[in-house]
Structure formats: structure tokens, C-alpha cells
Coordinates of C-alpha atoms and ligand atoms in Angstrom, one line a residue:
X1 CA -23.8 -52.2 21.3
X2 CA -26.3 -54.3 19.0
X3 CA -27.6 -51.9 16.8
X4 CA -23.8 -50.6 16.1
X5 CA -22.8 -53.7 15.5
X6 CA -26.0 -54.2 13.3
X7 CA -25.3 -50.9 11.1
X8 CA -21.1 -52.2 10.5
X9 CA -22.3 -55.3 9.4
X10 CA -25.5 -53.7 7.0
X11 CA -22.3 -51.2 5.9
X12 CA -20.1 -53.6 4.8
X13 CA -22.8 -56.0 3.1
X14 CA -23.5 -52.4 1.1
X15 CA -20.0 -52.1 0.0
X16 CA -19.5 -55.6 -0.8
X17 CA -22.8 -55.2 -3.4
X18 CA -21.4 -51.7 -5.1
X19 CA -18.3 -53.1 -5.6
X20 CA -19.8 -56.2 -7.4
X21 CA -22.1 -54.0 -9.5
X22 CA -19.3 -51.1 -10.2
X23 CA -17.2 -54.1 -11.8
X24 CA -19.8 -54.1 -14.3
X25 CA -19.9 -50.8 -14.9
X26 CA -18.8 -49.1 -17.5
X27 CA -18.8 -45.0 -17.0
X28 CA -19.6 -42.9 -19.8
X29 CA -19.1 -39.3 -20.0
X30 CA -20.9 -36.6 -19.2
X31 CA -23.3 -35.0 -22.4
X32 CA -24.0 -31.4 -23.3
X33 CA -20.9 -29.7 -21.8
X34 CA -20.8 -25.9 -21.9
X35 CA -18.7 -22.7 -21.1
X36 CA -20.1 -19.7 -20.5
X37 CA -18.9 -15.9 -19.4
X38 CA -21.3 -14.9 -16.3
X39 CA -19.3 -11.9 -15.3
X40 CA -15.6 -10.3 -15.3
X41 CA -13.0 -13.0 -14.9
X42 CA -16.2 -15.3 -14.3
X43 CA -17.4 -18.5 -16.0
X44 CA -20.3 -21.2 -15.5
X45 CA -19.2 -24.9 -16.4
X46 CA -22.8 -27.0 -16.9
X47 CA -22.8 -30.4 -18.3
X48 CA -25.8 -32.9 -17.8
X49 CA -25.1 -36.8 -17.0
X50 CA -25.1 -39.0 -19.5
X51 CA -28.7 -40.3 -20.0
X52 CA -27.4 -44.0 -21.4
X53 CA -25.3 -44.1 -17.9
X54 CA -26.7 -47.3 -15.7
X55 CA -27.2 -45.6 -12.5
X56 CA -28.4 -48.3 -10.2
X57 CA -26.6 -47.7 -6.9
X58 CA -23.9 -45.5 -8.6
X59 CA -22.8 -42.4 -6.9
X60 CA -20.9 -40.5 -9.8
X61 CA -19.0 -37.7 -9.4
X62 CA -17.1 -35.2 -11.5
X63 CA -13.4 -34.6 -12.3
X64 CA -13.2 -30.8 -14.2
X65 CA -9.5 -29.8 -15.2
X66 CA -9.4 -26.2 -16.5
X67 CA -6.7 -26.2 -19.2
X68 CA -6.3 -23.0 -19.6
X69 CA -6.0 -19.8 -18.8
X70 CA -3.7 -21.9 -15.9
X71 CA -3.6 -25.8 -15.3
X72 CA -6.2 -26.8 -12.3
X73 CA -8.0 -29.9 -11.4
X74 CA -10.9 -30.3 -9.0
X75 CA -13.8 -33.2 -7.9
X76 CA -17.6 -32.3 -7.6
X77 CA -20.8 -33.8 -7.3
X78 CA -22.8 -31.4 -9.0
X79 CA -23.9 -30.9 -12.7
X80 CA -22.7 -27.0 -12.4
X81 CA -19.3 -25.2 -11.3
X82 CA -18.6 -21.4 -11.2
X83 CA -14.9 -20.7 -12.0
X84 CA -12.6 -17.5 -11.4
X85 CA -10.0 -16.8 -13.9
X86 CA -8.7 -14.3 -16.5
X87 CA -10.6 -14.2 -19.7
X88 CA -9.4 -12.3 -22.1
X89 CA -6.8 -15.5 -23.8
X90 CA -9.7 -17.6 -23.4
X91 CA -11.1 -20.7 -21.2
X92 CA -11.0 -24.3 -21.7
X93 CA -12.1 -27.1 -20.0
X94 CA -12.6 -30.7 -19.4
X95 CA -15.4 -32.9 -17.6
X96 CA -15.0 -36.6 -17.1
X97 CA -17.3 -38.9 -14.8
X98 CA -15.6 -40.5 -12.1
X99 CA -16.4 -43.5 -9.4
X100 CA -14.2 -43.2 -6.6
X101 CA -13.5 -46.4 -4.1
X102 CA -11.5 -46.9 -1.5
X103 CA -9.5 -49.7 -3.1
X104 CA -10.2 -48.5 -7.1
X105 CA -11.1 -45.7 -9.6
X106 CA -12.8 -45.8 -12.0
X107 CA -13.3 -42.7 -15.0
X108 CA -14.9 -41.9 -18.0
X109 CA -13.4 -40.1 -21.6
X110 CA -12.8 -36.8 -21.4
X111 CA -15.3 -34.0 -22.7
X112 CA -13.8 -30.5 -23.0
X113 CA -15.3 -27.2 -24.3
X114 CA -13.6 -23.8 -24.6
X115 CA -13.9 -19.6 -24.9
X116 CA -12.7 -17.9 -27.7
X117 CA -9.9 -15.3 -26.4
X118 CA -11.2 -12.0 -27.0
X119 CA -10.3 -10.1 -30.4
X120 CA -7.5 -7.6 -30.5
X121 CA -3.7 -8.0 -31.1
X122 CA -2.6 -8.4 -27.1
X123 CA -0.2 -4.9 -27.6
X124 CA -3.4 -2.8 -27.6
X125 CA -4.7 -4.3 -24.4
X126 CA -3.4 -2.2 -21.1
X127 CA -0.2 -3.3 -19.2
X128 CA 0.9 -3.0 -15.8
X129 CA -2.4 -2.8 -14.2
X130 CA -2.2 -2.5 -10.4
X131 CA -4.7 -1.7 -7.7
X132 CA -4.9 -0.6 -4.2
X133 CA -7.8 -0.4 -1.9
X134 CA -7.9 1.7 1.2
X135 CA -10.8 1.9 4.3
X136 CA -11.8 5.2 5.0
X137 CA -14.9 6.0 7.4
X138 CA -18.3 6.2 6.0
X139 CA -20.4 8.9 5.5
X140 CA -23.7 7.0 5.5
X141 CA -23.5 5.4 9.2
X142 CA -26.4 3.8 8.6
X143 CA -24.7 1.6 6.6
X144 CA -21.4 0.1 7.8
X145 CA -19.2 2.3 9.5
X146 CA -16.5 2.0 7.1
X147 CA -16.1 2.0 3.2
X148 CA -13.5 0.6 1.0
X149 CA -12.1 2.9 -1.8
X150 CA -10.1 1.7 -4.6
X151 CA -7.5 3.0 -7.2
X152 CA -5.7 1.7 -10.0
X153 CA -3.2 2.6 -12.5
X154 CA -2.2 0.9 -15.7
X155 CA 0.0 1.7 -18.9
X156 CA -1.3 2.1 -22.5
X157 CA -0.7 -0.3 -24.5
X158 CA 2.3 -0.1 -26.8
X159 CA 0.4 -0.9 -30.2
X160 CA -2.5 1.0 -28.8
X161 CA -3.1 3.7 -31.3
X162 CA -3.6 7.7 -30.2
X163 CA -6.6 8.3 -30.2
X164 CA -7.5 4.5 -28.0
X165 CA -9.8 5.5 -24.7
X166 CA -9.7 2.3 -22.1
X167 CA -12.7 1.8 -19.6
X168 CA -12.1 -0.2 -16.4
X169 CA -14.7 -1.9 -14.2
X170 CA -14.6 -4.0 -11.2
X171 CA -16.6 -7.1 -10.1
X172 CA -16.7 -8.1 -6.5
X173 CA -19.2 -11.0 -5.5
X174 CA -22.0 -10.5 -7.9
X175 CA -21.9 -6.4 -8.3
X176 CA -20.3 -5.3 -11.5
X177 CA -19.2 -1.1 -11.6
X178 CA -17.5 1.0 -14.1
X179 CA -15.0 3.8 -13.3
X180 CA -16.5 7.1 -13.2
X181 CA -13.0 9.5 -12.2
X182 CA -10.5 8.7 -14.3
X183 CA -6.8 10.6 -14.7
X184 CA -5.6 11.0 -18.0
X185 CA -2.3 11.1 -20.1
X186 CA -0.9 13.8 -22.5
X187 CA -3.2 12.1 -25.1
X188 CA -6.2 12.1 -23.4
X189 CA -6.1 8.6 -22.7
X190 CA -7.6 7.2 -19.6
X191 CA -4.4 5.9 -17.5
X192 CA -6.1 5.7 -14.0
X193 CA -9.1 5.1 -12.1
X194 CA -10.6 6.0 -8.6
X195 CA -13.4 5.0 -6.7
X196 CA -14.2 6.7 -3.7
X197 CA -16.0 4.0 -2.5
X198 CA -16.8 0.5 -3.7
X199 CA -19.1 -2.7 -2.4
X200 CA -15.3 -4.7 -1.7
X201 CA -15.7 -6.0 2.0
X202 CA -12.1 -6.3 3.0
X203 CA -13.0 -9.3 5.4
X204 CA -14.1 -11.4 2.9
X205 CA -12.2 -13.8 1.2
X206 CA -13.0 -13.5 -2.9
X207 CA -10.7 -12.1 -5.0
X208 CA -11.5 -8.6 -6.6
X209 CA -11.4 -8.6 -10.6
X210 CA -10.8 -5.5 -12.8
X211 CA -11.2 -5.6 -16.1
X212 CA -9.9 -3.1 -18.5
X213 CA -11.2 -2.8 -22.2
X214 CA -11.1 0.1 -24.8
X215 CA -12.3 1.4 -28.4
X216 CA -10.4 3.1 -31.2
X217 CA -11.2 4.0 -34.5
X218 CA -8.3 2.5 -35.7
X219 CA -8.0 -1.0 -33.8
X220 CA -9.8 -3.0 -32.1
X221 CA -8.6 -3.1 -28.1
X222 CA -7.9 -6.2 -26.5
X223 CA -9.6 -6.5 -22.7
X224 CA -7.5 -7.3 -20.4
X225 CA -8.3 -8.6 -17.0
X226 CA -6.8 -9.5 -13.8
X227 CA -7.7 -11.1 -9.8
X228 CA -5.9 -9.3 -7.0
X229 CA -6.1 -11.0 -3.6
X230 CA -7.3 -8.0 -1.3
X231 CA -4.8 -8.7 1.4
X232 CA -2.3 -8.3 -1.3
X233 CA -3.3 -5.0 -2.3
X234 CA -4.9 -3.3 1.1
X235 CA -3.0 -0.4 1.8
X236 CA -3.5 -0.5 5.8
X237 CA -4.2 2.9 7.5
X238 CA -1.7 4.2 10.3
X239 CA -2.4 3.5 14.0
X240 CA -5.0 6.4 15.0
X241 CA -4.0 8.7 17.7
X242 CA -0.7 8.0 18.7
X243 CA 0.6 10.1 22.0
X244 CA 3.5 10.0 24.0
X245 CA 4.2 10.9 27.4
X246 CA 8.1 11.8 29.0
X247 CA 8.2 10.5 33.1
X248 CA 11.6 11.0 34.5
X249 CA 13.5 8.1 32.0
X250 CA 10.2 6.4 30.9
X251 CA 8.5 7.2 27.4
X252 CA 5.7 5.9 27.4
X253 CA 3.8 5.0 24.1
X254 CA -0.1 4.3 23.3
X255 CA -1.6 4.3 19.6
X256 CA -5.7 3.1 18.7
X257 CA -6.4 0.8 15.7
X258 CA -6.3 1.9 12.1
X259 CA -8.9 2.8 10.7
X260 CA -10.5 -0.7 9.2
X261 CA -13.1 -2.8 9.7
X262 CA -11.1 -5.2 11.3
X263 CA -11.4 -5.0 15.1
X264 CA -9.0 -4.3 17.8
X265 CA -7.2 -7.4 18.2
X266 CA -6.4 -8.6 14.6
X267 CA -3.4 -6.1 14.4
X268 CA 0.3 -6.4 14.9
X269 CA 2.1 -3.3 14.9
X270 CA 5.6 -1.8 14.6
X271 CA 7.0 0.8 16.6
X272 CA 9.8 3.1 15.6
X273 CA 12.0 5.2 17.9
X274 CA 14.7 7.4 16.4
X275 CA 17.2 9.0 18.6
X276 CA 17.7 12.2 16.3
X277 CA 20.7 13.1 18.4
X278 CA 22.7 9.6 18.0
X279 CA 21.3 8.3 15.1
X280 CA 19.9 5.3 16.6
X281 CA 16.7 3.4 15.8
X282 CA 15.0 1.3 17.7
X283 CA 12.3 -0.9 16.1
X284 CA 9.6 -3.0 18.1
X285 CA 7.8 -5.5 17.0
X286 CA 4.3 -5.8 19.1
X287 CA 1.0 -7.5 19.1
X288 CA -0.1 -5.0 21.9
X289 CA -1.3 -0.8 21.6
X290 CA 1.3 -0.5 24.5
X291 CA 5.4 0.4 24.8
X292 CA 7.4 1.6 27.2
X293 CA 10.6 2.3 26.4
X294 CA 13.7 3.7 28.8
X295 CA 15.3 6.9 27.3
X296 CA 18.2 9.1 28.6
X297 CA 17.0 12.6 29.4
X298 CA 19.5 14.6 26.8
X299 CA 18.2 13.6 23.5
X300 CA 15.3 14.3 21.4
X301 CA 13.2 11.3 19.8
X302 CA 10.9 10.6 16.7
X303 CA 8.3 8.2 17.2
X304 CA 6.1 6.5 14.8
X305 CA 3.9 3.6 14.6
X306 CA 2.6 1.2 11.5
X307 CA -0.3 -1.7 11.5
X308 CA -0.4 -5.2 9.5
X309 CA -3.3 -7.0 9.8
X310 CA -2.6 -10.4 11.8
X311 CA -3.3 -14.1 11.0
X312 CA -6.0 -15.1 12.6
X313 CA -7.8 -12.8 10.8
X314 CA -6.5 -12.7 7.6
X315 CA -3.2 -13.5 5.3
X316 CA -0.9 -11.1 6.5
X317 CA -0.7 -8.5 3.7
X318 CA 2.1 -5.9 3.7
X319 CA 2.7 -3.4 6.8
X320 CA 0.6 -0.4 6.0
X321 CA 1.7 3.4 6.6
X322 CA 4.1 5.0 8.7
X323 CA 1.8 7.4 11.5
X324 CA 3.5 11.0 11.7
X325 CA 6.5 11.2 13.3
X326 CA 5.7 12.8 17.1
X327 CA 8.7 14.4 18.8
X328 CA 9.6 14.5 22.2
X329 CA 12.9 15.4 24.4
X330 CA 14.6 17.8 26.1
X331 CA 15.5 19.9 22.8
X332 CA 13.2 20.2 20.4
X333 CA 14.2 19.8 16.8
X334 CA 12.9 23.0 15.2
X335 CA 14.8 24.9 18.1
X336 CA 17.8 23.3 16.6
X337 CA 17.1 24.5 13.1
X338 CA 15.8 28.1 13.9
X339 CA 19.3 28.8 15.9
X340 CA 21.2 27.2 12.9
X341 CA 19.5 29.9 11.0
X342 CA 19.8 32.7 13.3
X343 CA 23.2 32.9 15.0
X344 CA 24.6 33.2 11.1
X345 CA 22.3 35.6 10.4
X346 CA 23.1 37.8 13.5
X347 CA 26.7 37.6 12.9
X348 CA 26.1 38.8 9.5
X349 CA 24.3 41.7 10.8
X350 CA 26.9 42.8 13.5
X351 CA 29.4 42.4 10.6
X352 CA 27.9 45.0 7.9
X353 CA 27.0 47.0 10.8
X354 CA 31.0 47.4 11.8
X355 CA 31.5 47.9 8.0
X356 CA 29.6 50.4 7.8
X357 CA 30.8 52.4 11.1
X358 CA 34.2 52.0 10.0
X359 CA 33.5 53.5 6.2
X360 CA 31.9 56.2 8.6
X361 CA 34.6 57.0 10.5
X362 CA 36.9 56.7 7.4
X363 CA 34.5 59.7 6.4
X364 CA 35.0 61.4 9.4
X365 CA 39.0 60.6 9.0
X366 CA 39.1 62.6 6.0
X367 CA 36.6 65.5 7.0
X368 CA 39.1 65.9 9.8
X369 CA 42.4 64.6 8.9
X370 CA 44.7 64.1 11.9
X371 CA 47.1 61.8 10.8
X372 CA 48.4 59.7 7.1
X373 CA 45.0 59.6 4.9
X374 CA 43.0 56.2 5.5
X375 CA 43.1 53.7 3.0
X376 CA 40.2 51.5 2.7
X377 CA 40.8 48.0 1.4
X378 CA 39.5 44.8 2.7
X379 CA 42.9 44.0 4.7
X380 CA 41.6 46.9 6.9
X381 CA 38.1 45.8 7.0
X382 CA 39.6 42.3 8.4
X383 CA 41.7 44.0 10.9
X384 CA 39.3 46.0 12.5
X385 CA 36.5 43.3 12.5
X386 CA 38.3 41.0 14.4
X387 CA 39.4 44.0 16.6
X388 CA 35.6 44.9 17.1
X389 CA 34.2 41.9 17.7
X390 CA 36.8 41.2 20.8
X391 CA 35.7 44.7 21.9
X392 CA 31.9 43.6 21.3
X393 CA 32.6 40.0 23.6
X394 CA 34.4 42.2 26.4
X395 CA 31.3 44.5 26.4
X396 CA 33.6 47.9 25.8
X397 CA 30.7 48.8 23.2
X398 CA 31.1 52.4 24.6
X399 CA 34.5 53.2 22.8
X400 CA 34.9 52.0 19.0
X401 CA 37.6 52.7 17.2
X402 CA 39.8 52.1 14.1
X403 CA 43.2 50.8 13.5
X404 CA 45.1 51.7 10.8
X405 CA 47.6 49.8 8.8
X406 CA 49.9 52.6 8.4
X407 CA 51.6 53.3 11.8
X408 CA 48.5 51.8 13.8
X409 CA 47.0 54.8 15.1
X410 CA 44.2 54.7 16.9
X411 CA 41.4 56.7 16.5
X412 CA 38.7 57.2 19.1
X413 CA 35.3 57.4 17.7
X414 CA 32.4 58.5 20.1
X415 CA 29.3 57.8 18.3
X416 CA 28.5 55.2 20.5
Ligands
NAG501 C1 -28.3 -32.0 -24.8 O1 -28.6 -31.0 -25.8 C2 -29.5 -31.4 -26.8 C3 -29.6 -30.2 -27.8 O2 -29.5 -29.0 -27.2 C4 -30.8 -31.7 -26.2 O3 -31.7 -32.1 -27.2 C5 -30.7 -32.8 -25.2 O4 -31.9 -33.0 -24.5 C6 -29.6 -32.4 -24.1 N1 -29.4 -33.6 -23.3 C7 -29.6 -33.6 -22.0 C8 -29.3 -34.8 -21.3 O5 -29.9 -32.6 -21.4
NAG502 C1 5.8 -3.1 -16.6 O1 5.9 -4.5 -16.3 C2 7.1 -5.1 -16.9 C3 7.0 -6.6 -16.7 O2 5.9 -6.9 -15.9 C4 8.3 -4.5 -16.3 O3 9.5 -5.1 -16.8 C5 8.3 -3.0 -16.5 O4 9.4 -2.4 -15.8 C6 7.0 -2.4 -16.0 N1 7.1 -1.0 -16.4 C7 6.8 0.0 -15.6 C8 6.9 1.4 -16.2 O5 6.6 -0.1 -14.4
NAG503 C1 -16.4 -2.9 -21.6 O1 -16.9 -3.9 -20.6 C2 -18.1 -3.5 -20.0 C3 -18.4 -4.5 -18.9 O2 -18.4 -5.8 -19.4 C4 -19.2 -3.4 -21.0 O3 -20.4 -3.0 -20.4 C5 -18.7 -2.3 -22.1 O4 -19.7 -2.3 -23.1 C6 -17.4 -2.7 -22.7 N1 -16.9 -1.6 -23.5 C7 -16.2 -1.8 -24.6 C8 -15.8 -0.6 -25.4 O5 -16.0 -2.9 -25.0
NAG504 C1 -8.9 9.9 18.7 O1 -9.0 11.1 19.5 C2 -10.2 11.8 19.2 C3 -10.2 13.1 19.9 O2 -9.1 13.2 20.8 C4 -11.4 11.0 19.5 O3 -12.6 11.7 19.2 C5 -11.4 9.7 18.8 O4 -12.5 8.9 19.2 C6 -10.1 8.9 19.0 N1 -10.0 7.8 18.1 C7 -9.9 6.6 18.6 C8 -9.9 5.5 17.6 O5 -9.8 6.4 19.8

């Protein structure tokens, strides 16, 4: 209890002292201020104290506001700050030395620093620039199992002249790399980039930064650069291995993790089931790799599954892809389609068949005429197709015969 008491007391007989010596104080700004580019989208702020500062028993701190490219204010004690922004309309900043009390604040003048924007009229730089990353399994296990490719895709500038090639290169952490497979337009103009594989560690929370710059002979190309939050732009693989299983009423639904290097439990998943013979959908929300869903036993069913990673783990990005659809049911749907196709054609077939035999025994009519001459015209045709195909349902395919407009006369045919 004492030495407690002791250390309150020594604590407050400390306070009472700075604040007696602060009132004196008068807080001068830091000296020597600089801005400079370390890396894409990356700046060091330095500045040194001020060496006429009276520093007895004066903690200082730092207030930095960045002005531009966007408006942002933060507090350090240190003589150094990295920043993350944008850099191709410039930086600009400000440092100020602060003393911060519980009951008072005290600061110093501003000092402020900038970078130049880079050179180029803005319509040569790139527009639209969007990325997308993706996990795919690693060929080098040795390393980790899984690898992060990225792609991107931009539009050329619109007072980009012809013959302007762009160049785009990523920074993640502190490893710079330049696009080696790029796609190209009907100029020859670099309009998309892939990496197969790239150092991004989707569980880590830095932002990516791509920056995009280019040459001409006839301009000179404005960078352009931009951060993308990777949750924002992960494009999350489908559950693996979905399978479904029919008992009685009971379909019962399993799926593994997508590919990622997130494990097991940081997914939420959605489950899809179409009932392709009413229409219906059923959608199910689920933090499990588990449904069970009751079904009647007529009707065929399309199932599909999609992953998001969840919050514990991460900001929720978007839902990722759709697995493939897996049917199941009592008919199957390319049954359905293959006997859409067939019983047409069949009918078709018996059709020009009956044609035919009745031309035939038109022939045979006038190599042998009994009765008035035939006359073929599709009336006839008509006549004795409908007249045949009764005779083909009642199975009397022994006996065919013809019927003739004129005085319906029947004529027995025995080629059957
Ligand atoms: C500030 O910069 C000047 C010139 O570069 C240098 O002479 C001086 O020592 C620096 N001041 C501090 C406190 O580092
Ligand atoms: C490019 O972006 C602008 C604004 O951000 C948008 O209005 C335009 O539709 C986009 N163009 C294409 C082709 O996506
Ligand atoms: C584009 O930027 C990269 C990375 O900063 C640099 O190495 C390269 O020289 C630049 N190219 C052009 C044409 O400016
Ligand atoms: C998916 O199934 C294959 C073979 O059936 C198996 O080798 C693989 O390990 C399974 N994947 C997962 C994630 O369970």
C-alpha cells in the first residue's frame, strides 16, 4: 500500500513541475523537413528537432498533416514517417511540434515541404486501371503451398499518342516487379498485364500499389498510380470438391475450402439449389461445409456453392465464384434435351419415309392403272399421312395403302 501510495504522490509532484516549466515554454518547429519518393506510391517524411528547442523535461511530439494527394492528419514521436499514397499529382506535407497535456496543448508553426507531380499532361497517363488477384496452388512446395497471381487491365490514355507503350509494376511490402506478359491492343499498345505469380500475401494487411508509366516519341506519359485494398480485389476461388448425395427425400450437400491460404474456418459460404423443373431457387446462407436440404423425389436439381472470406479473418471482400453446377434427380437434364431432339427427328423420318411409299405406289398406280389416274398434290400427301400414321399407332404396319381424292378408292399395297 506504501510504496503505491509513494509512486501517486512522486506522479503528481512530476506533473505539477512539467506543467510549471511547459508555461515557460515556447515550442519551436521542427528544422530540415524533407519529402522523399522511396518506392511506388511511397514517401519518407524526415525532419530533425529544432536544435534552439529548450528540452529540459519536454516530451515533444509531432503533428504531420499530408495536404495532398488527400487531406490526413496523424501524431508521432519519431523524427521519421513512411507514408502510402498516389504520386503521380504530387505530395505535400506539414510538420509542427506539439506538447500534449491532459488539461492544455501546446504547438509550434507549421513547416511544410512538397513533391513535384510528375511531368505529362494527365490525358496521356492510363485510365481505368483495375486489378484482380487470385490464389492458385504452388508449384514450389517448398515454399508456401499457395501463390497469389495477379492481373490488371487499364485504358489508353485519350491524349496518348499511337505509337505510346505503357509499363506497369507492382510494389508490395518492400519488393518492387515489372510486368513481363502483357496483352495488347490493335496499336500495339500494352493494355493488360499478368503475373502468374507475385510476392502479395493475401493475409496481410498492406495495400498493393501498381503503377503504370509509359514513353512516346511524341509526348511525354504521365505515370499514374493507384492502392487497391486486397480484400477488395481478391477474386475468391470456388468451394473445392463439392458432392451430393440423394437418400429417400434427403439431399445431402458437402463442399472443402477454396483454394486459399486462408484456413478452414475463415469462410462463409452460399449454397444454391435450383429446382430446374419449377423454377425455384433456394439460397442458403452458411458458416458450415454442411446442408441438408429435403427435396421431393420428381424433380431434377442444380447445386452450386460460392466462398467469401469471413471477418475474423479479414474485411469481408466480395463473394467469390460460383462452383459448377452438379445435377441430381430423378430425370436427368440432358435426357430431357436429347428426347426434345429426337422424337422430332423420328417423326420427321417416318414422315418422308410415307412420302416416299406413297410417290411409290403412285408409280405403281400408273404402271398398272386400275382405276381414275392419281393426282399427286400435297392435299393427298396430307390425307394419307394422317391415314398412315393411325395405321402406324394401331400396329396394322402389314397393309399400307393409299386413298385417293377422287372417289376414295383404296388401293392395297403389299410391299410391306
Ligand atoms: C539542417 O540541414 C543543414 C544543411 O543541410 C545542416 O547544416 C544542419 O546541420 C541540419 N540541421 C540539423 C539539426 O540536422
Ligand atoms: C472509365 O471510368 C469512367 C469514370 O471512372 C467511367 O465513366 C467510364 O465508363 C469507364 N470506361 C470504361 C470503358 O469502363
Ligand atoms: C517506369 O517505372 C519503373 C519503376 O519505377 C522504372 O524502373 C522505369 O524506368 C520507368 N519507365 C519509364 C519509361 O518511365
Ligand atoms: C478433393 O478430392 C481429391 C480427389 O478426390 C483429393 O485428392 C483432394 O485432396 C480433395 N481436396 C480437398 C480440398 O479435400
Amino acid at each position: 500500500m506504501l510504496p503505491k501510495l509513494l509512486i501517486l504522490v512522486g506522479a503528481w509532484a512530476t506533473l505539477q513541475a512539467d506543467i510549471l516549466s511547459d508555461k515557460k515554454v515556447l515550442l519551436l518547429p521542427p528544422v530540415n523537413f524533407t519529402i522523399k519518393a522511396t518506392g511506388l506510391a511511397q514517401v519518407l517524411l524526415r525532419w530533425h528537432p529544432n536544435p534552439d528547442q529548450e528540452q529540459r523535461n519536454v516530451d515533444l511530439q509531432y503533428q504531420v498533416k499530408i495536404n495532398a494527394p488527400q487531406e490526413d492528419e496523424y501524431d508521432t514521436k519519431s523524427t521519421e514517417s513512411k507514408y502510402v499514397a498516389p504520386l503521380h499529382d504530387g505530395f505535400a506535407a506539414s510538420v509542427r511540434s506539439i506538447l500534449c497535456r491532459s488539461h492544455y496543448f501546446l504547438a509550434s508553426n507549421w513547416v511544410s515541404a512538397e513533391l513535384k507531380a510528375s511531368t505529362g499532361s494527365s490525358g496521356t497517363s492510363v485510365m481505368n486501371l483495375s486489378c484482380i488477384t487470385n490464389t492458385v496452388l504452388s508449384s514450389h512446395t517448398h515454399l508456401s503451398p499457395y501463390q497469389v497471381s495477379l492481373r490488371c487491365t487499364w485504358l489508353v490514355g485519350k491524349d496518348a499518342p499511337e505509337d505510346t507503350q505503357y509499363f506497369l509494376y507492382y510494389r508490395f511490402g518492400a519488393w518492387t516487379e515489372g510486368c513481363h506478359e502483357y496483352s495488347r491492343d490493335a496499336l500495339n499498345r500494352n493494355t493488360a498485364c499478368w503475373f502468374p505469380r507475385t510476392i502479395i500475401n493475401s493475409k496481410r494487411f498492406e495495400q498493393l500499389a501498381v503503377h503504370v508509366n509509359g514513353s512516346s516519341k511524341h509526348a511525354e506519359i504521365k505515370p499514374f498510380e493507384q492502392l487497391f485494398t486486397l480484400h477488395a480485389i481478391e477474386q475468391v476461388n470456388p468451394p473445392m470438391n463439392v458432392t451430393v448425395k440423394i437418400e429417400e427425400t434427403s439431399l445431402y450437400i458437402q463442399w472443402e475450402k477454396p483454394i486459399s491460404a486462408f484456413p478452414f474456418d475463415c469462410f462463409n459460404y452460399e449454397l444454391k439449389i435450383y429446382n430446374t423443373k419449377n423454377g425455384y431457387f433456394q439460397m442458403e446462407k452458411l458458416a458450415t461445409n454442411k446442408f441438408i436440404s429435403k427435396i421431393d423425389d420428381v424433380s431434377t436439381y442444380s447445386i452450386q456453392v460460392r466462398a467469401v472470406v469471413s471477418s475474423p479473418c479479414r474485411v469481408s471482400g466480395s463473394w467469390g465464384q460460383w462452383s459448377q453446377p452438379i445435377y441430381v434427380g430423378k430425370e436427368k437434364k440432358p435426357l430431357a434435351e436429347w428426347h426434345l431432339i429426337v422424337f422430332p427427328a423420328t417423326a420427321c423420318f417416318v414422315l418422308l419415309i410415307f412420302s416416299f411409299i406413297c410417290r411409290v405406289c403412285h408409280i405403281w398406280i400408273k404402271l398398272f392403272p386400275p382405276v381414275p389416274a392419281p393426282k399427286s398434290n400435297i392435299k393427298d400427301l396430307l390425307v394419307v399421312t394422317d391415314y398412315e400414321k393411325a395405321a402406324w399407332n394401331e400396329t396394322r404396319t402389314e397393309v399400307v395403302s393409299c386413298v385417293e381424292e377422287a372417289g376414295f378408292e383404296v388401293i392395297e399395297n403389299s410391299m410391306f
